[in-house]
Amino acid sequence: MPRRSLALAAFAVASAAAFAQPAPTWVEEVPFITTPDHVTLAMLELAQVRAGDHLIDLGSGDGRIVITAAKRFGASGLGLEIVPDLVAKSERHARQAGVADRTEFRVQDLFDADLSSASVVTMYLLPEVNLKLRPRLLALAPGTRIVSHDWDLGDWQPDRTVTLEVPDKAVGREKLSRLHLWHVPAPVQGRWCAGPSTLHVAQRFQSFDARIERGGQAGAAWSGRIRGTVLPAPVGGPPRPALAWDDGALRVTAGAAGLPTDTRFVRC
Ligand SMILES: C[S@@+](CC[C@H](N)C(=O)[O-])C[C@H]1O[C@@H](n2cnc3c(N)ncnc32)[C@H](O)[C@@H]1O
């Protein structure tokens, strides 16, 4: 089966949204299919988009996610889209919506773009495209929110998934859209030192195992789930410190197990 047919089949089987609209424009592996308005709103609410956010939509289609983020939530936004006509349409829609000053649309391959300015990334792509993007998403600033319509990021489990009814969904058997949210976890894997204390952290996406050594003696050990820049203390069991990513250091935000609040660990 040709790649484009495979892409269509993938969308059809797992239910990307498709609606009464002209025949899809095909580009590489990802077709142009719009996210319906109520799903767009739910994506932006899930990411808690607000004024001050900069949202980048990867494969921005007719610009609706970026325009809604600017108009309804006060954010600024950038749409990256490979089809020039769709970029022209997005710019027209942004002017009509009165948000041209806070939105930008570029004809650009999403794989070539610098995403570092994003505080929120949205996407409605395909599973294999998401997976190819994953290393670049993981390298974004800790705490950056990522929302994907329908498709996940493989074994990087979302922090939250919501399911919406989409009665007029034209592709797939389920009349549902799934929205997945991730917070980019701080990169904390490795060895950290603060005076006589050494902190060893093993990390897999948001999951971490931490253990402290002091003067060569084994100390507290605990596990948890990173929430962006925060490594929370476990609930229940003996007290354990809470940590926060702080400009490349790890700061104790709630002291426990012999580590006072504000102890600052640096890589060693
Ligand atoms: C499923 S549509 C989603 C449109 C919009 N984000 C939405 O949710 O309504 C995917 C879009 O990605 C665009 N696209 C596909 N490959 C791309 C690439 N390599 N770089 C940028 N855009 C791409 C397609 O042209 C299409 O408009």
Short mmCIF file of C-alpha atoms and ligand atoms in Angstrom, two decimals:
data_model
loop_
_atom_site.label_atom_id
_atom_site.label_comp_id
_atom_site.label_asym_id
_atom_site.label_seq_id
_atom_site.Cartn_x
_atom_site.Cartn_y
_atom_site.Cartn_z
CA MET A 1 0.00 0.00 0.00
CA PRO A 2 1.47 3.45 -0.83
CA ARG A 3 2.51 5.59 2.14
CA ARG A 4 -0.32 8.08 1.69
CA SER A 5 -2.90 5.32 1.70
CA LEU A 6 -1.29 3.93 4.80
CA ALA A 7 -1.55 7.31 6.44
CA LEU A 8 -5.21 7.57 5.56
CA ALA A 9 -5.80 4.08 6.89
CA ALA A 10 -4.03 5.01 10.11
CA PHE A 11 -6.21 8.05 10.55
CA ALA A 12 -9.31 6.11 9.70
CA VAL A 13 -8.66 3.22 12.02
CA ALA A 14 -7.67 5.16 15.09
CA SER A 15 -10.02 8.02 14.55
CA ALA A 16 -8.52 11.37 13.74
CA ALA A 17 -11.23 13.97 13.31
CA ALA A 18 -12.65 14.59 9.88
CA PHE A 19 -15.59 16.73 9.02
CA ALA A 20 -17.68 18.09 6.23
CA GLN A 21 -14.98 19.81 4.24
CA PRO A 22 -13.33 19.59 0.83
CA ALA A 23 -11.29 16.51 0.00
CA PRO A 24 -8.18 16.36 2.19
CA THR A 25 -4.96 17.92 0.98
CA TRP A 26 -2.20 15.34 1.28
CA VAL A 27 1.29 16.20 2.38
CA GLU A 28 3.86 13.52 3.02
CA GLU A 29 2.46 11.23 5.70
CA VAL A 30 0.00 13.61 7.39
CA PRO A 31 -3.29 14.65 5.82
CA PHE A 32 -4.99 17.99 6.42
CA ILE A 33 -7.91 17.21 8.69
CA THR A 34 -9.18 19.83 11.10
CA THR A 35 -9.61 19.52 14.84
CA PRO A 36 -13.26 20.42 15.54
CA ASP A 37 -13.88 23.58 17.54
CA HIS A 38 -15.00 21.94 20.79
CA VAL A 39 -11.94 19.65 20.66
CA THR A 40 -9.68 22.65 19.99
CA LEU A 41 -11.07 24.35 23.09
CA ALA A 42 -10.59 21.21 25.16
CA MET A 43 -6.96 20.91 23.99
CA LEU A 44 -6.24 24.48 25.08
CA GLU A 45 -8.02 24.00 28.40
CA LEU A 46 -6.12 20.77 29.04
CA ALA A 47 -2.83 22.65 28.52
CA GLN A 48 -4.16 25.50 30.73
CA VAL A 49 -3.17 28.02 28.07
CA ARG A 50 -3.14 31.58 29.37
CA ALA A 51 -1.85 35.06 28.53
CA GLY A 52 1.95 34.93 28.47
CA ASP A 53 2.04 31.49 26.85
CA HIS A 54 3.58 31.00 23.45
CA LEU A 55 1.92 28.12 21.64
CA ILE A 56 3.36 26.35 18.61
CA ASP A 57 1.04 24.14 16.56
CA LEU A 58 2.97 21.56 14.54
CA GLY A 59 1.17 21.19 11.24
CA SER A 60 -1.21 24.09 11.83
CA GLY A 61 -3.64 23.46 8.96
CA ASP A 62 -6.06 26.38 8.70
CA GLY A 63 -4.64 27.96 11.87
CA ARG A 64 -7.60 27.31 14.17
CA ILE A 65 -5.63 26.14 17.23
CA VAL A 66 -3.22 29.10 17.17
CA ILE A 67 -6.01 31.59 16.47
CA THR A 68 -8.22 30.21 19.26
CA ALA A 69 -5.29 30.27 21.72
CA ALA A 70 -4.77 33.96 20.92
CA LYS A 71 -8.42 35.01 20.79
CA ARG A 72 -9.89 33.02 23.68
CA PHE A 73 -6.88 32.59 25.98
CA GLY A 74 -4.71 35.65 25.27
CA ALA A 75 -1.63 33.66 24.23
CA SER A 76 0.70 34.33 21.34
CA GLY A 77 1.18 31.59 18.79
CA LEU A 78 3.07 30.23 15.85
CA GLY A 79 1.70 27.81 13.29
CA LEU A 80 4.10 25.68 11.27
CA GLU A 81 2.53 24.34 8.12
CA ILE A 82 4.01 22.89 4.97
CA VAL A 83 1.16 23.79 2.59
CA PRO A 84 1.43 27.45 1.47
CA ASP A 85 -2.30 27.81 0.75
CA LEU A 86 -3.13 26.78 4.31
CA VAL A 87 -0.68 29.34 5.67
CA ALA A 88 -2.29 32.06 3.54
CA LYS A 89 -5.71 30.95 4.80
CA SER A 90 -4.50 30.99 8.42
CA GLU A 91 -3.17 34.53 8.04
CA ARG A 92 -6.49 35.61 6.60
CA HIS A 93 -8.39 33.96 9.46
CA ALA A 94 -6.08 35.56 12.03
CA ARG A 95 -6.75 39.01 10.56
CA GLN A 96 -10.50 38.35 10.58
CA ALA A 97 -10.29 37.23 14.22
CA GLY A 98 -8.31 40.36 15.15
CA VAL A 99 -5.27 38.42 16.40
CA ALA A 100 -2.81 38.98 13.55
CA ASP A 101 -0.51 40.90 15.91
CA ARG A 102 -0.12 37.89 18.26
CA THR A 103 0.01 35.09 15.71
CA GLU A 104 2.44 34.02 13.05
CA PHE A 105 2.14 31.34 10.40
CA ARG A 106 5.14 30.00 8.54
CA VAL A 107 5.48 27.73 5.56
CA GLN A 108 7.97 25.40 7.19
CA ASP A 109 8.63 21.72 7.68
CA LEU A 110 7.91 21.06 11.34
CA PHE A 111 11.04 18.90 11.56
CA ASP A 112 13.24 21.89 10.65
CA ALA A 113 11.76 24.38 13.08
CA ASP A 114 13.24 25.75 16.30
CA LEU A 115 10.62 24.94 18.96
CA SER A 116 12.53 26.37 21.94
CA SER A 117 10.28 29.44 22.33
CA ALA A 118 7.18 27.30 23.02
CA SER A 119 5.59 27.05 26.44
CA VAL A 120 2.85 24.94 24.83
CA VAL A 121 3.11 22.62 21.80
CA THR A 122 0.00 21.22 20.13
CA MET A 123 -0.21 18.64 17.39
CA TYR A 124 -2.60 16.51 15.41
CA LEU A 125 -0.28 14.35 13.40
CA LEU A 126 0.25 10.59 13.19
CA PRO A 127 1.82 8.06 15.57
CA GLU A 128 5.04 7.59 13.63
CA VAL A 129 5.45 11.35 13.17
CA ASN A 130 4.92 11.86 16.92
CA LEU A 131 7.58 9.26 17.66
CA LYS A 132 10.03 10.90 15.29
CA LEU A 133 9.39 14.22 17.05
CA ARG A 134 9.73 12.78 20.54
CA PRO A 135 13.45 13.45 21.13
CA ARG A 136 12.94 17.10 20.18
CA LEU A 137 9.91 17.39 22.45
CA LEU A 138 11.80 15.84 25.36
CA ALA A 139 14.57 18.42 24.88
CA LEU A 140 12.19 21.38 25.33
CA ALA A 141 12.34 23.48 28.50
CA PRO A 142 11.19 21.48 31.55
CA GLY A 143 7.53 22.18 32.21
CA THR A 144 6.62 22.85 28.56
CA ARG A 145 3.13 21.43 27.99
CA ILE A 146 2.46 19.21 25.00
CA VAL A 147 -1.03 18.27 23.86
CA SER A 148 -1.63 15.75 21.11
CA HIS A 149 -4.97 15.07 19.51
CA ASP A 150 -5.62 11.33 19.30
CA TRP A 151 -2.04 10.03 19.09
CA ASP A 152 0.33 9.27 21.93
CA LEU A 153 4.12 9.34 22.21
CA GLY A 154 4.75 5.60 22.51
CA ASP A 155 6.08 4.58 25.90
CA TRP A 156 6.37 8.20 27.10
CA GLN A 157 3.11 7.97 29.01
CA PRO A 158 0.93 11.10 29.11
CA ASP A 159 0.36 12.88 32.42
CA ARG A 160 -3.33 13.05 31.57
CA THR A 161 -5.69 11.82 28.88
CA VAL A 162 -9.23 13.02 28.31
CA THR A 163 -11.76 11.55 25.91
CA LEU A 164 -14.36 13.64 24.14
CA GLU A 165 -17.40 12.64 22.17
CA VAL A 166 -17.25 13.75 18.55
CA PRO A 167 -20.57 12.57 17.10
CA ASP A 168 -19.76 13.81 13.57
CA LYS A 169 -16.31 12.24 13.48
CA ALA A 170 -16.05 10.96 9.93
CA VAL A 171 -12.90 8.86 10.29
CA GLY A 172 -12.61 5.77 12.44
CA ARG A 173 -15.22 3.61 14.10
CA GLU A 174 -15.24 5.43 17.43
CA LYS A 175 -16.95 8.78 17.57
CA LEU A 176 -14.36 9.91 20.11
CA SER A 177 -11.26 12.08 20.28
CA ARG A 178 -8.52 11.40 22.80
CA LEU A 179 -6.40 14.30 24.03
CA HIS A 180 -3.08 13.57 25.71
CA LEU A 181 -1.13 16.00 27.89
CA TRP A 182 2.56 15.78 28.82
CA HIS A 183 4.69 18.13 30.88
CA VAL A 184 8.27 17.94 29.62
CA PRO A 185 10.14 16.43 32.59
CA ALA A 186 13.33 18.06 33.85
CA PRO A 187 16.40 16.05 32.78
CA VAL A 188 17.51 14.86 36.23
CA GLN A 189 19.21 11.57 35.42
CA GLY A 190 22.67 11.29 37.02
CA ARG A 191 24.74 12.24 40.05
CA TRP A 192 24.25 15.44 42.02
CA CYS A 193 26.30 16.83 44.91
CA ALA A 194 25.67 19.26 47.77
CA GLY A 195 28.43 19.38 50.40
CA PRO A 196 28.77 15.90 51.93
CA SER A 197 25.54 14.67 50.27
CA THR A 198 25.33 12.90 46.94
CA LEU A 199 22.03 12.34 45.21
CA HIS A 200 21.76 9.60 42.59
CA VAL A 201 18.79 9.83 40.24
CA ALA A 202 17.67 7.25 37.69
CA GLN A 203 15.07 8.64 35.29
CA ARG A 204 12.79 7.21 32.62
CA PHE A 205 10.61 10.00 31.19
CA GLN A 206 8.60 11.26 34.23
CA SER A 207 9.53 8.36 36.53
CA PHE A 208 12.48 8.66 38.86
CA ASP A 209 14.28 6.67 41.57
CA ALA A 210 16.39 8.77 43.93
CA ARG A 211 18.82 7.79 46.66
CA ILE A 212 21.02 9.85 48.93
CA GLU A 213 24.51 9.04 50.16
CA ARG A 214 26.17 11.00 52.93
CA GLY A 215 29.86 10.53 53.71
CA GLY A 216 29.78 7.22 51.86
CA GLN A 217 26.77 5.98 53.91
CA ALA A 218 23.53 5.03 52.16
CA GLY A 219 20.64 7.31 53.16
CA ALA A 220 17.03 7.73 52.07
CA ALA A 221 15.73 6.22 48.85
CA TRP A 222 12.44 6.97 47.15
CA SER A 223 10.66 6.94 43.81
CA GLY A 224 8.20 9.28 42.18
CA ARG A 225 6.88 10.97 39.13
CA ILE A 226 8.33 14.22 37.83
CA ARG A 227 5.80 16.92 37.08
CA GLY A 228 7.69 19.28 34.75
CA THR A 229 10.19 21.04 37.01
CA VAL A 230 9.01 19.41 40.25
CA LEU A 231 10.05 16.10 41.85
CA PRO A 232 7.40 15.81 44.55
CA ALA A 233 7.95 14.08 47.86
CA PRO A 234 6.12 10.75 48.06
CA VAL A 235 2.81 10.70 49.88
CA GLY A 236 2.82 8.29 52.81
CA GLY A 237 5.78 6.40 54.22
CA PRO A 238 8.77 8.07 55.85
CA PRO A 239 9.30 11.77 54.97
CA ARG A 240 11.37 12.35 51.84
CA PRO A 241 12.57 15.62 50.35
CA ALA A 242 10.78 17.40 47.52
CA LEU A 243 13.05 18.75 44.81
CA ALA A 244 12.70 21.30 42.03
CA TRP A 245 14.68 21.88 38.86
CA ASP A 246 16.16 25.33 39.24
CA ASP A 247 18.17 26.58 36.31
CA GLY A 248 20.21 23.40 35.92
CA ALA A 249 20.47 22.70 39.67
CA LEU A 250 18.19 20.63 41.92
CA ARG A 251 16.92 22.55 44.94
CA VAL A 252 15.31 20.96 47.99
CA THR A 253 11.95 22.72 48.35
CA ALA A 254 10.70 20.76 51.36
CA GLY A 255 13.47 19.31 53.50
CA ALA A 256 13.43 15.77 54.89
CA ALA A 257 15.75 12.80 55.50
CA GLY A 258 18.61 15.05 56.61
CA LEU A 259 18.42 17.41 53.65
CA PRO A 260 17.42 20.93 54.75
CA THR A 261 15.13 23.06 52.60
CA ASP A 262 17.08 25.10 50.02
CA THR A 263 19.95 22.62 49.81
CA ARG A 264 21.16 23.04 46.23
CA PHE A 265 22.51 20.07 44.31
CA VAL A 266 24.68 20.56 41.25
CA ARG A 267 25.87 17.92 38.83
CA CYS A 268 29.08 16.23 39.87
C1 LIG B 1 -4.30 16.58 10.75
S1 LIG B 1 -3.85 18.18 10.15
C2 LIG B 1 -4.02 19.16 11.64
C3 LIG B 1 -4.28 20.62 11.38
C4 LIG B 1 -4.44 21.46 12.65
N1 LIG B 1 -3.31 21.32 13.55
C5 LIG B 1 -5.70 21.06 13.38
O1 LIG B 1 -5.58 20.31 14.38
O2 LIG B 1 -6.80 21.45 12.96
C6 LIG B 1 -2.05 18.01 9.96
C7 LIG B 1 -1.41 19.18 9.24
O3 LIG B 1 0.00 18.98 9.23
C8 LIG B 1 0.51 19.48 7.99
N2 LIG B 1 1.81 18.86 7.77
C9 LIG B 1 2.06 17.61 7.33
N3 LIG B 1 3.38 17.37 7.27
C10 LIG B 1 3.99 18.51 7.70
C11 LIG B 1 5.35 18.90 7.87
N4 LIG B 1 6.33 18.05 7.61
N5 LIG B 1 5.61 20.14 8.32
C12 LIG B 1 4.60 21.01 8.59
N6 LIG B 1 3.28 20.71 8.43
C13 LIG B 1 2.99 19.47 8.00
C14 LIG B 1 -0.56 19.08 7.00
O4 LIG B 1 -0.49 19.87 5.83
C15 LIG B 1 -1.84 19.34 7.80
O5 LIG B 1 -2.32 20.65 7.60
#
